[in-house]
mmCIF file of N, CA and C in Angstrom:
data_model
loop_
_atom_site.group_PDB
_atom_site.id
_atom_site.type_symbol
_atom_site.label_atom_id
_atom_site.label_comp_id
_atom_site.label_asym_id
_atom_site.label_seq_id
_atom_site.Cartn_x
_atom_site.Cartn_y
_atom_site.Cartn_z
ATOM 1 N N MET A 1 72.088 -15.001 18.490
ATOM 2 C CA MET A 1 71.857 -13.841 18.748
ATOM 3 C C MET A 1 72.408 -13.629 20.050
ATOM 4 N N ASP A 2 72.845 -12.360 20.136
ATOM 5 C CA ASP A 2 73.388 -11.780 21.292
ATOM 6 C C ASP A 2 72.351 -11.778 22.750
ATOM 7 N N PRO A 3 72.840 -12.502 23.580
ATOM 8 C CA PRO A 3 71.831 -12.404 24.985
ATOM 9 C C PRO A 3 71.228 -10.842 25.464
ATOM 10 N N GLY A 4 72.332 -9.911 25.176
ATOM 11 C CA GLY A 4 71.826 -8.805 25.723
ATOM 12 C C GLY A 4 70.840 -8.068 24.635
ATOM 13 N N ILE A 5 70.702 -8.273 23.504
ATOM 14 C CA ILE A 5 69.626 -7.828 22.815
ATOM 15 C C ILE A 5 68.443 -8.585 23.024
ATOM 16 N N VAL A 6 68.507 -9.954 23.364
ATOM 17 C CA VAL A 6 67.204 -10.527 24.003
ATOM 18 C C VAL A 6 66.541 -9.997 25.108
ATOM 19 N N VAL A 7 67.399 -9.982 26.322
ATOM 20 C CA VAL A 7 67.212 -9.363 27.181
ATOM 21 C C VAL A 7 66.238 -8.056 27.014
ATOM 22 N N ALA A 8 67.042 -7.118 26.233
ATOM 23 C CA ALA A 8 66.348 -5.827 25.982
ATOM 24 C C ALA A 8 65.061 -5.879 25.346
ATOM 25 N N VAL A 9 64.819 -6.822 24.268
ATOM 26 C CA VAL A 9 63.642 -6.916 23.797
ATOM 27 C C VAL A 9 62.411 -7.362 24.777
ATOM 28 N N VAL A 10 63.136 -8.439 25.531
ATOM 29 C CA VAL A 10 62.191 -8.937 26.533
ATOM 30 C C VAL A 10 61.576 -7.808 27.399
ATOM 31 N N MET A 11 62.543 -7.073 28.030
ATOM 32 C CA MET A 11 62.153 -5.737 28.786
ATOM 33 C C MET A 11 61.224 -4.911 28.361
ATOM 34 N N LEU A 12 61.327 -4.649 26.810
ATOM 35 C CA LEU A 12 60.525 -3.621 26.221
ATOM 36 C C LEU A 12 59.038 -4.336 25.922
ATOM 37 N N VAL A 13 59.138 -5.506 25.621
ATOM 38 C CA VAL A 13 57.712 -6.295 25.829
ATOM 39 C C VAL A 13 56.895 -6.392 27.044
ATOM 40 N N ILE A 14 57.621 -6.680 28.177
ATOM 41 C CA ILE A 14 57.062 -6.518 29.511
ATOM 42 C C ILE A 14 56.382 -5.064 29.648
ATOM 43 N N TRP A 15 57.305 -3.998 29.309
ATOM 44 C CA TRP A 15 56.890 -2.541 29.753
ATOM 45 C C TRP A 15 55.735 -2.326 28.853
ATOM 46 N N GLY A 16 55.734 -2.725 27.710
ATOM 47 C CA GLY A 16 54.554 -2.576 26.812
ATOM 48 C C GLY A 16 53.174 -3.166 27.308
ATOM 49 N N VAL A 17 53.536 -4.465 27.685
ATOM 50 C CA VAL A 17 52.037 -5.223 28.169
ATOM 51 C C VAL A 17 51.753 -4.539 29.473
ATOM 52 N N TRP A 18 52.604 -4.260 30.491
ATOM 53 C CA TRP A 18 52.382 -3.769 31.875
ATOM 54 C C TRP A 18 51.652 -2.394 31.757
ATOM 55 N N THR A 19 52.383 -1.511 30.649
ATOM 56 C CA THR A 19 51.766 0.277 30.523
ATOM 57 C C THR A 19 50.331 -0.116 29.955
ATOM 58 N N PHE A 20 50.283 -0.703 28.781
ATOM 59 C CA PHE A 20 48.921 -0.509 28.025
ATOM 60 C C PHE A 20 47.694 -1.506 28.503
ATOM 61 N N ALA A 21 48.400 -2.588 29.245
ATOM 62 C CA ALA A 21 46.961 -3.350 29.521
ATOM 63 C C ALA A 21 46.693 -3.394 31.213
ATOM 64 N N LEU A 22 47.514 -3.049 32.001
ATOM 65 C CA LEU A 22 47.443 -3.207 33.060
ATOM 66 C C LEU A 22 47.702 -2.107 33.982
ATOM 67 N N ASN A 23 47.794 -0.781 33.564
ATOM 68 C CA ASN A 23 47.943 0.693 34.089
ATOM 69 C C ASN A 23 49.072 0.593 34.952
ATOM 70 N N ALA A 24 49.872 0.603 34.760
ATOM 71 C CA ALA A 24 51.490 0.554 35.598
ATOM 72 C C ALA A 24 51.700 1.868 36.022
ATOM 73 N N PRO A 25 52.300 1.925 37.329
ATOM 74 C CA PRO A 25 52.793 2.944 37.919
ATOM 75 C C PRO A 25 53.916 3.627 37.411
ATOM 76 N N GLY A 26 54.101 4.679 37.640
ATOM 77 C CA GLY A 26 55.140 5.646 37.031
ATOM 78 C C GLY A 26 56.626 5.345 36.790
ATOM 79 N N TRP A 27 56.678 4.665 38.101
ATOM 80 C CA TRP A 27 58.059 3.965 38.264
ATOM 81 C C TRP A 27 58.313 2.866 37.262
ATOM 82 N N ALA A 28 57.162 2.051 36.566
ATOM 83 C CA ALA A 28 57.513 1.033 35.757
ATOM 84 C C ALA A 28 58.101 1.537 34.544
ATOM 85 N N HIS A 29 58.245 2.691 34.151
ATOM 86 C CA HIS A 29 58.947 3.321 32.818
ATOM 87 C C HIS A 29 60.501 3.209 32.770
ATOM 88 N N ILE A 30 61.003 2.697 34.251
ATOM 89 C CA ILE A 30 62.330 2.270 34.003
ATOM 90 C C ILE A 30 62.428 1.193 33.235
ATOM 91 N N LEU A 31 61.643 0.172 32.958
ATOM 92 C CA LEU A 31 62.088 -0.739 32.084
ATOM 93 C C LEU A 31 62.311 -0.394 30.498
ATOM 94 N N LEU A 32 61.449 0.765 30.494
ATOM 95 C CA LEU A 32 61.752 1.470 28.985
ATOM 96 C C LEU A 32 62.886 1.821 28.759
ATOM 97 N N THR A 33 63.415 2.909 29.826
ATOM 98 C CA THR A 33 64.625 3.663 29.792
ATOM 99 C C THR A 33 65.698 2.509 29.594
ATOM 100 N N VAL A 34 65.783 1.508 30.563
ATOM 101 C CA VAL A 34 66.674 0.416 30.584
ATOM 102 C C VAL A 34 66.937 -0.335 29.077
ATOM 103 N N GLY A 35 65.697 -0.669 29.017
ATOM 104 C CA GLY A 35 65.589 -1.609 27.827
ATOM 105 C C GLY A 35 65.986 -1.094 26.737
ATOM 106 N N VAL A 36 65.663 0.390 26.257
ATOM 107 C CA VAL A 36 66.310 1.019 25.036
ATOM 108 C C VAL A 36 67.607 0.991 25.084
ATOM 109 N N PHE A 37 67.942 1.844 26.497
ATOM 110 C CA PHE A 37 69.547 1.732 26.673
ATOM 111 C C PHE A 37 70.442 0.488 26.350
ATOM 112 N N LEU A 38 69.711 -0.503 26.752
ATOM 113 C CA LEU A 38 70.722 -1.783 26.530
ATOM 114 C C LEU A 38 70.841 -2.119 25.323
ATOM 115 N N LEU A 39 69.594 -1.953 24.475
ATOM 116 C CA LEU A 39 69.349 -2.499 23.029
ATOM 117 C C LEU A 39 70.474 -1.562 22.299
ATOM 118 N N PHE A 40 70.393 -0.323 22.233
ATOM 119 C CA PHE A 40 71.301 0.322 21.753
ATOM 120 C C PHE A 40 72.667 0.193 22.064
ATOM 121 N N TYR A 41 73.144 -0.128 23.189
ATOM 122 C CA TYR A 41 74.639 -0.221 23.675
ATOM 123 C C TYR A 41 74.923 -1.653 22.936
ATOM 124 N N ARG A 42 74.314 -2.731 23.202
ATOM 125 C CA ARG A 42 74.646 -3.802 22.347
ATOM 126 C C ARG A 42 74.722 -3.905 20.966
ATOM 127 N N ILE A 43 73.845 -3.039 20.228
ATOM 128 C CA ILE A 43 74.076 -2.902 19.206
ATOM 129 C C ILE A 43 75.253 -2.261 18.423
ATOM 130 N N VAL A 44 75.662 -1.223 19.248
ATOM 131 C CA VAL A 44 76.934 -0.383 19.029
ATOM 132 C C VAL A 44 78.088 -1.491 19.349
ATOM 133 N N VAL A 45 77.957 -1.971 20.396
ATOM 134 C CA VAL A 45 79.194 -3.137 20.941
ATOM 135 C C VAL A 45 79.010 -4.001 19.819
ATOM 136 N N ARG A 46 78.137 -4.612 19.107
ATOM 137 C CA ARG A 46 78.258 -5.713 18.417
ATOM 138 C C ARG A 46 79.164 -5.204 16.920
ATOM 139 N N GLY A 47 78.882 -3.779 16.706
ATOM 140 C CA GLY A 47 79.565 -3.296 15.372
ATOM 141 C C GLY A 47 80.832 -2.605 15.574
ATOM 142 N N THR A 48 81.479 -2.605 16.891
ATOM 143 C CA THR A 48 82.532 -1.984 17.360
ATOM 144 C C THR A 48 83.921 -3.015 16.866
ATOM 145 N N PRO A 49 84.587 -2.270 15.559
ATOM 146 C CA PRO A 49 85.728 -3.594 15.497
ATOM 147 C C PRO A 49 86.774 -3.698 16.956
ATOM 148 N N GLY A 50 87.291 -4.610 17.005
ATOM 149 C CA GLY A 50 88.099 -4.894 18.047
ATOM 150 C C GLY A 50 87.708 -5.076 19.162
ATOM 151 N N TYR A 51 86.464 -4.906 19.776
ATOM 152 C CA TYR A 51 86.054 -4.919 21.166
ATOM 153 C C TYR A 51 85.606 -6.464 21.210
ATOM 154 N N PRO A 52 86.336 -7.047 22.416
ATOM 155 C CA PRO A 52 85.633 -8.507 22.293
ATOM 156 C C PRO A 52 84.380 -8.522 23.225
ATOM 157 N N THR A 53 83.718 -9.371 22.159
ATOM 158 C CA THR A 53 82.054 -9.882 22.781
ATOM 159 C C THR A 53 82.159 -11.395 22.465
ATOM 160 N N ALA A 54 81.070 -11.698 23.088
ATOM 161 C CA ALA A 54 81.101 -13.342 23.126
ATOM 162 C C ALA A 54 80.668 -13.792 21.757
ATOM 163 N N GLY A 55 81.643 -14.895 21.285
ATOM 164 C CA GLY A 55 81.148 -15.712 19.904
ATOM 165 C C GLY A 55 82.479 -15.154 19.121
ATOM 166 N N ARG A 56 83.008 -13.798 19.142
ATOM 167 C CA ARG A 56 83.895 -13.310 18.374
ATOM 168 C C ARG A 56 85.269 -13.622 18.777
ATOM 169 N N LYS A 57 86.140 -14.557 17.810
ATOM 170 C CA LYS A 57 87.364 -14.979 18.131
ATOM 171 C C LYS A 57 88.218 -13.654 17.793
ATOM 172 N N GLN A 58 89.649 -13.448 18.655
ATOM 173 C CA GLN A 58 90.444 -12.440 18.492
ATOM 174 C C GLN A 58 91.712 -13.319 17.598
#
């Protein structure tokens, strides 16, 4: 699995726990923004033909 996707999912889990269980401050939502962006970006990059990614041989 792509490490970028794993990092994005971990960020989203941390945001979810922090927000709903611990009453996070407003700036904590940057984890949501960055996590969703990174997840979408890594999914698009994996599907782009010809883009060099880890594990893909040219």
